Amino acid sequence: MSIRLENVGIAVGNLEETIAFFTDLGLTVLGRDEVSGSWADTAVGLDGNHARIALLATPDRLGRIELFEYIHPEALETAPTLPHEIGMHRVCFQVDDIDAALEIAAHHGCLPLRGVANYQDVYRLAYVRGPSGIILMLSEDLRADHSG
């Protein structure tokens, strides 16, 4: 059996706002759709499932996120997760320039949870609270050749 990660799905309160945030960071929209019907009910496990979705990818097309905004059932607001809570935690993107990425995030009103950390002079890292409370980790590889 082979396996590969297809995408990470994230429910959001405002699809357009969230798309703008991620595209400003460098992701591209691969497609959009509005989904509903019995197949969607079965796949997701919600009766009357109806959502607007967008699939976004990193420039290398290897990393993908699927954003979805529920039309029905009504989306439930929850408190944003904290870094130490069990469950889906964060999405991490490696960036060439973390300071530039943080400026873009700040333009969207999204600031680091605490600041930028230096991990053993290998990575600069920051957690940012994005749209709909999404925790996004930004990582800048400080090694000159950027290899593993």
GROMACS .gro file of C-alpha atoms in nm:
model
  148
    1MET     CA    1   0.000   0.000   0.000
    2SER     CA    2   0.126   0.348  -0.081
    3ILE     CA    3   0.025   0.663   0.102
    4ARG     CA    4   0.086   1.034   0.056
    5LEU     CA    5  -0.055   1.345   0.215
    6GLU     CA    6  -0.315   1.499  -0.019
    7ASN     CA    7  -0.406   1.813   0.177
    8VAL     CA    8  -0.494   1.957   0.516
    9GLY     CA    9  -0.855   2.075   0.548
   10ILE     CA   10  -0.939   2.383   0.749
   11ALA     CA   11  -1.289   2.515   0.822
   12VAL     CA   12  -1.292   2.895   0.816
   13GLY     CA   13  -1.539   3.169   0.899
   14ASN     CA   14  -1.461   3.383   0.594
   15LEU     CA   15  -1.331   3.203   0.286
   16GLU     CA   16  -1.231   3.514   0.089
   17GLU     CA   17  -1.041   3.667   0.382
   18THR     CA   18  -0.854   3.343   0.440
   19ILE     CA   19  -0.771   3.297   0.071
   20ALA     CA   20  -0.632   3.653   0.063
   21PHE     CA   21  -0.412   3.577   0.366
   22PHE     CA   22  -0.264   3.259   0.219
   23THR     CA   23  -0.223   3.392  -0.136
   24ASP     CA   24  -0.040   3.698  -0.001
   25LEU     CA   25   0.198   3.454   0.170
   26GLY     CA   26   0.265   3.290  -0.169
   27LEU     CA   27   0.015   3.006  -0.207
   28THR     CA   28  -0.190   2.982  -0.525
   29VAL     CA   29  -0.553   2.887  -0.567
   30LEU     CA   30  -0.578   2.561  -0.761
   31GLY     CA   31  -0.956   2.560  -0.767
   32ARG     CA   32  -1.282   2.659  -0.605
   33ASP     CA   33  -1.616   2.485  -0.578
   34GLU     CA   34  -1.941   2.472  -0.390
   35VAL     CA   35  -2.021   2.123  -0.268
   36SER     CA   36  -2.342   1.963  -0.146
   37GLY     CA   37  -2.553   1.654  -0.200
   38SER     CA   38  -2.565   1.301  -0.070
   39TRP     CA   39  -2.203   1.229  -0.161
   40ALA     CA   40  -2.090   1.529   0.048
   41ASP     CA   41  -2.317   1.423   0.337
   42THR     CA   42  -2.161   1.075   0.328
   43ALA     CA   43  -1.801   1.190   0.292
   44VAL     CA   44  -1.816   1.446   0.571
   45GLY     CA   45  -2.074   1.280   0.796
   46LEU     CA   46  -2.311   1.578   0.811
   47ASP     CA   47  -2.667   1.578   0.680
   48GLY     CA   48  -2.735   1.869   0.447
   49ASN     CA   49  -2.363   1.943   0.412
   50HIS     CA   50  -2.316   2.250   0.191
   51ALA     CA   51  -1.988   2.440   0.174
   52ARG     CA   52  -1.782   2.671  -0.041
   53ILE     CA   53  -1.430   2.534  -0.081
   54ALA     CA   54  -1.094   2.639  -0.220
   55LEU     CA   55  -0.782   2.431  -0.275
   56LEU     CA   56  -0.453   2.617  -0.239
   57ALA     CA   57  -0.097   2.500  -0.301
   58THR     CA   58   0.256   2.604  -0.221
   59PRO     CA   59   0.465   2.717  -0.522
   60ASP     CA   60   0.617   2.367  -0.555
   61ARG     CA   61   0.261   2.223  -0.555
   62LEU     CA   62   0.362   1.962  -0.295
   63GLY     CA   63   0.191   2.130   0.001
   64ARG     CA   64  -0.185   2.184  -0.022
   65ILE     CA   65  -0.458   2.312   0.204
   66GLU     CA   66  -0.831   2.290   0.145
   67LEU     CA   67  -1.028   2.573   0.297
   68PHE     CA   68  -1.400   2.535   0.349
   69GLU     CA   69  -1.669   2.776   0.463
   70TYR     CA   70  -1.992   2.607   0.571
   71ILE     CA   71  -2.322   2.733   0.436
   72HIS     CA   72  -2.511   2.445   0.602
   73PRO     CA   73  -2.508   2.334   0.871
   74GLU     CA   74  -2.428   2.669   1.025
   75ALA     CA   75  -2.063   2.691   1.122
   76LEU     CA   76  -1.998   2.671   1.495
   77GLU     CA   77  -1.768   2.932   1.643
   78THR     CA   78  -1.519   2.782   1.887
   79ALA     CA   79  -1.244   2.931   2.095
   80PRO     CA   80  -0.913   2.931   1.906
   81THR     CA   81  -0.693   2.639   2.007
   82LEU     CA   82  -0.387   2.690   2.221
   83PRO     CA   83  -0.049   2.543   2.123
   84HIS     CA   84  -0.065   2.281   2.402
   85GLU     CA   85  -0.420   2.153   2.336
   86ILE     CA   86  -0.466   1.802   2.202
   87GLY     CA   87  -0.598   1.777   1.848
   88MET     CA   88  -0.526   1.944   1.516
   89HIS     CA   89  -0.254   2.188   1.601
   90ARG     CA   90  -0.107   2.398   1.323
   91VAL     CA   91  -0.001   2.424   0.961
   92CYS     CA   92   0.368   2.497   0.901
   93PHE     CA   93   0.515   2.667   0.596
   94GLN     CA   94   0.884   2.711   0.527
   95VAL     CA   95   0.957   3.060   0.397
   96ASP     CA   96   1.268   3.222   0.253
   97ASP     CA   97   1.233   3.535   0.468
   98ILE     CA   98   1.038   3.508   0.792
   99ASP     CA   99   1.047   3.883   0.851
  100ALA     CA  100   0.882   3.948   0.513
  101ALA     CA  101   0.624   3.675   0.581
  102LEU     CA  102   0.546   3.830   0.922
  103GLU     CA  103   0.497   4.171   0.756
  104ILE     CA  104   0.244   4.013   0.518
  105ALA     CA  105   0.067   3.841   0.809
  106ALA     CA  106   0.059   4.170   1.006
  107HIS     CA  107  -0.104   4.340   0.705
  108HIS     CA  108  -0.391   4.095   0.764
  109GLY     CA  109  -0.397   4.170   1.138
  110CYS     CA  110  -0.221   3.842   1.219
  111LEU     CA  111   0.066   3.869   1.465
  112PRO     CA  112   0.306   3.620   1.622
  113LEU     CA  113   0.180   3.460   1.941
  114ARG     CA  114   0.501   3.565   2.114
  115GLY     CA  115   0.781   3.649   1.872
  116VAL     CA  116   1.045   3.488   1.652
  117ALA     CA  117   1.255   3.211   1.802
  118ASN     CA  118   1.595   3.088   1.691
  119TYR     CA  119   1.631   2.710   1.708
  120GLN     CA  120   2.003   2.626   1.735
  121ASP     CA  121   2.091   2.868   1.452
  122VAL     CA  122   1.921   2.623   1.213
  123TYR     CA  123   1.569   2.770   1.197
  124ARG     CA  124   1.390   3.092   1.284
  125LEU     CA  125   1.035   3.004   1.386
  126ALA     CA  126   0.716   3.189   1.474
  127TYR     CA  127   0.359   3.087   1.549
  128VAL     CA  128   0.102   3.327   1.403
  129ARG     CA  129  -0.271   3.333   1.473
  130GLY     CA  130  -0.425   3.360   1.126
  131PRO     CA  131  -0.782   3.410   1.001
  132SER     CA  132  -1.049   3.205   1.182
  133GLY     CA  133  -0.797   3.141   1.461
  134ILE     CA  134  -0.577   2.914   1.250
  135ILE     CA  135  -0.234   2.864   1.405
  136LEU     CA  136   0.027   2.896   1.134
  137MET     CA  137   0.393   2.820   1.198
  138LEU     CA  138   0.642   3.003   0.979
  139SER     CA  139   0.989   2.850   0.951
  140GLU     CA  140   1.300   3.001   0.791
  141ASP     CA  141   1.590   2.763   0.730
  142LEU     CA  142   1.909   2.944   0.829
  143ARG     CA  143   2.147   2.691   0.674
  144ALA     CA  144   2.313   2.828   0.362
  145ASP     CA  145   2.228   2.533   0.136
  146HIS     CA  146   1.880   2.468   0.287
  147SER     CA  147   1.929   2.093   0.269
  148GLY     CA  148   1.819   1.841   0.529
   0.00000   0.00000   0.00000
